[in-house]
C-alpha atoms as a printed R data frame, in Angstrom:
    type eleno elety resid chain resno       x       y       z
1   ATOM     1    CA   UNK     A     1  93.233 129.657 172.016
2   ATOM     2    CA   UNK     A     2  89.434 128.560 170.896
3   ATOM     3    CA   UNK     A     3  87.642 125.849 172.606
4   ATOM     4    CA   UNK     A     4  86.573 122.656 170.783
5   ATOM     5    CA   UNK     A     5  83.075 121.486 170.215
6   ATOM     6    CA   UNK     A     6  84.044 118.736 172.405
7   ATOM     7    CA   UNK     A     7  83.952 121.065 175.508
8   ATOM     8    CA   UNK     A     8  85.552 123.773 177.408
9   ATOM     9    CA   UNK     A     9  88.409 121.011 178.653
10  ATOM    10    CA   UNK     A    10  89.835 121.051 175.010
11  ATOM    11    CA   UNK     A    11  91.632 123.651 172.931
12  ATOM    12    CA   UNK     A    12  92.369 123.539 169.537
13  ATOM    13    CA   UNK     A    13  95.885 124.054 168.473
14  ATOM    14    CA   UNK     A    14  97.695 124.240 165.008
15  ATOM    15    CA   UNK     A    15 101.268 125.119 166.020
16  ATOM    16    CA   UNK     A    16 103.744 125.123 163.294
17  ATOM    17    CA   UNK     A    17 106.562 123.913 165.638
18  ATOM    18    CA   UNK     A    18 104.074 120.984 166.437
19  ATOM    19    CA   UNK     A    19 103.920 119.785 162.949
20  ATOM    20    CA   UNK     A    20 107.484 120.388 162.139
21  ATOM    21    CA   UNK     A    21 108.394 117.846 165.062
22  ATOM    22    CA   UNK     A    22 105.949 115.698 163.434
23  ATOM    23    CA   UNK     A    23 107.705 115.733 159.881
24  ATOM    24    CA   UNK     A    24 111.422 115.490 161.695
25  ATOM    25    CA   UNK     A    25 110.274 112.193 163.241
26  ATOM    26    CA   UNK     A    26 108.720 110.915 159.974
27  ATOM    27    CA   UNK     A    27 111.933 112.191 158.167
28  ATOM    28    CA   UNK     A    28 114.267 110.280 161.033
29  ATOM    29    CA   UNK     A    29 112.018 107.124 160.620
30  ATOM    30    CA   UNK     A    30 112.666 107.184 156.718
31  ATOM    31    CA   UNK     A    31 116.253 107.713 157.167
32  ATOM    32    CA   UNK     A    32 116.626 104.806 159.577
33  ATOM    33    CA   UNK     A    33 114.714 102.335 157.139
34  ATOM    34    CA   UNK     A    34 116.768 103.650 153.997
35  ATOM    35    CA   UNK     A    35 119.914 102.656 156.051
36  ATOM    36    CA   UNK     A    36 117.829  99.034 156.956
37  ATOM    37    CA   UNK     A    37 117.308  98.646 153.281
38  ATOM    38    CA   UNK     A    38 121.185  99.384 152.539
39  ATOM    39    CA   UNK     A    39 122.501  96.992 155.084
40  ATOM    40    CA   UNK     A    40 120.438  94.126 153.991
41  ATOM    41    CA   UNK     A    41 121.657  94.232 150.458
42  ATOM    42    CA   UNK     A    42 124.725  92.225 151.284
43  ATOM    43    CA   UNK     A    43 122.629  89.581 153.452
44  ATOM    44    CA   UNK     A    44 122.376  86.027 151.560
45  ATOM    45    CA   UNK     A    45 124.495  86.971 148.693
46  ATOM    46    CA   UNK     A    46 126.877  84.132 149.169
47  ATOM    47    CA   UNK     A    47 126.073  80.607 150.024
48  ATOM    48    CA   UNK     A    48 127.982  79.841 153.402
49  ATOM    49    CA   UNK     A    49 126.335  76.486 154.209
50  ATOM    50    CA   UNK     A    50 128.057  74.578 151.500
51  ATOM    51    CA   UNK     A    51 127.154  73.355 147.806
52  ATOM    52    CA   UNK     A    52 124.686  70.972 148.790
53  ATOM    53    CA   UNK     A    53 120.857  70.698 148.184
54  ATOM    54    CA   UNK     A    54 120.268  71.986 151.654
55  ATOM    55    CA   UNK     A    55 122.786  74.757 151.255
56  ATOM    56    CA   UNK     A    56 121.863  76.068 148.099
57  ATOM    57    CA   UNK     A    57 118.053  75.687 148.967
58  ATOM    58    CA   UNK     A    58 118.529  77.585 152.679
59  ATOM    59    CA   UNK     A    59 120.703  80.089 150.873
60  ATOM    60    CA   UNK     A    60 117.894  80.474 148.209
61  ATOM    61    CA   UNK     A    61 114.976  80.836 150.790
62  ATOM    62    CA   UNK     A    62 116.631  83.185 152.580
63  ATOM    63    CA   UNK     A    63 117.667  85.462 149.781
64  ATOM    64    CA   UNK     A    64 113.897  85.498 148.932
65  ATOM    65    CA   UNK     A    65 112.911  86.407 152.543
66  ATOM    66    CA   UNK     A    66 115.416  89.275 152.379
67  ATOM    67    CA   UNK     A    67 114.297  90.611 149.133
68  ATOM    68    CA   UNK     A    68 110.552  90.802 150.058
69  ATOM    69    CA   UNK     A    69 111.822  92.177 153.650
70  ATOM    70    CA   UNK     A    70 113.538  94.856 151.730
71  ATOM    71    CA   UNK     A    71 110.769  95.285 149.619
72  ATOM    72    CA   UNK     A    72 108.507  96.525 152.441
73  ATOM    73    CA   UNK     A    73 111.140  98.532 153.899
74  ATOM    74    CA   UNK     A    74 111.739 100.588 151.016
75  ATOM    75    CA   UNK     A    75 107.916 100.755 150.818
76  ATOM    76    CA   UNK     A    76 107.785 102.143 154.148
77  ATOM    77    CA   UNK     A    77 110.388 104.222 154.041
78  ATOM    78    CA   UNK     A    78 108.746 105.981 151.149
79  ATOM    79    CA   UNK     A    79 105.644 106.329 153.150
80  ATOM    80    CA   UNK     A    80 107.638 107.862 156.015
81  ATOM    81    CA   UNK     A    81 109.165 110.237 153.497
82  ATOM    82    CA   UNK     A    82 105.734 111.077 152.200
83  ATOM    83    CA   UNK     A    83 104.294 111.531 155.462
84  ATOM    84    CA   UNK     A    84 106.965 114.015 156.451
85  ATOM    85    CA   UNK     A    85 106.397 116.203 153.290
86  ATOM    86    CA   UNK     A    86 102.536 116.040 154.315
87  ATOM    87    CA   UNK     A    87 103.527 117.253 157.720
88  ATOM    88    CA   UNK     A    88 105.345 119.904 156.351
89  ATOM    89    CA   UNK     A    89 102.480 120.992 154.009
90  ATOM    90    CA   UNK     A    90 100.428 120.420 157.100
91  ATOM    91    CA   UNK     A    91 102.263 123.304 158.880
92  ATOM    92    CA   UNK     A    92 102.037 125.645 156.322
93  ATOM    93    CA   UNK     A    93  98.439 125.062 155.582
94  ATOM    94    CA   UNK     A    94  97.348 125.580 159.298
95  ATOM    95    CA   UNK     A    95  99.602 128.741 159.882
96  ATOM    96    CA   UNK     A    96  98.106 130.485 156.561
97  ATOM    97    CA   UNK     A    97  94.456 129.676 157.459
98  ATOM    98    CA   UNK     A    98  95.555 130.782 160.997
99  ATOM    99    CA   UNK     A    99  96.616 134.530 159.324
100 ATOM   100    CA   UNK     A   100  93.849 134.521 157.032
101 ATOM   101    CA   UNK     A   101  91.158 133.675 160.071
102 ATOM   102    CA   UNK     A   102  92.821 136.286 161.947
103 ATOM   103    CA   UNK     A   103  92.967 139.205 159.776
104 ATOM   104    CA   UNK     A   104  89.619 140.307 160.372
105 ATOM   105    CA   UNK     A   105  90.097 140.430 164.418
106 ATOM   106    CA   UNK     A   106  91.483 143.420 166.441
107 ATOM   107    CA   UNK     A   107  93.901 142.848 169.029
């Protein structure tokens, strides 16, 4: 394993399995966030507080808050999904670079 420019105590690693594990974690986060987004769809759709000014206002405020939260959750789910794809791409790129760099070495 090659040493890092930061000293012999550090080793440089580009293992595909580690990048795949990172990708799996990011994909799991994306799936969990997608589930939360789905679960929030029905929250605040009905006014359970009564047909009065306060009931309508609280329900409308709750719906605005849920809509904003849902938007944020969807954005984070998309970012996590993108990260999973980037990690898989990094795994492939590092592996290809390692193979190309090792071509001139004899075992």
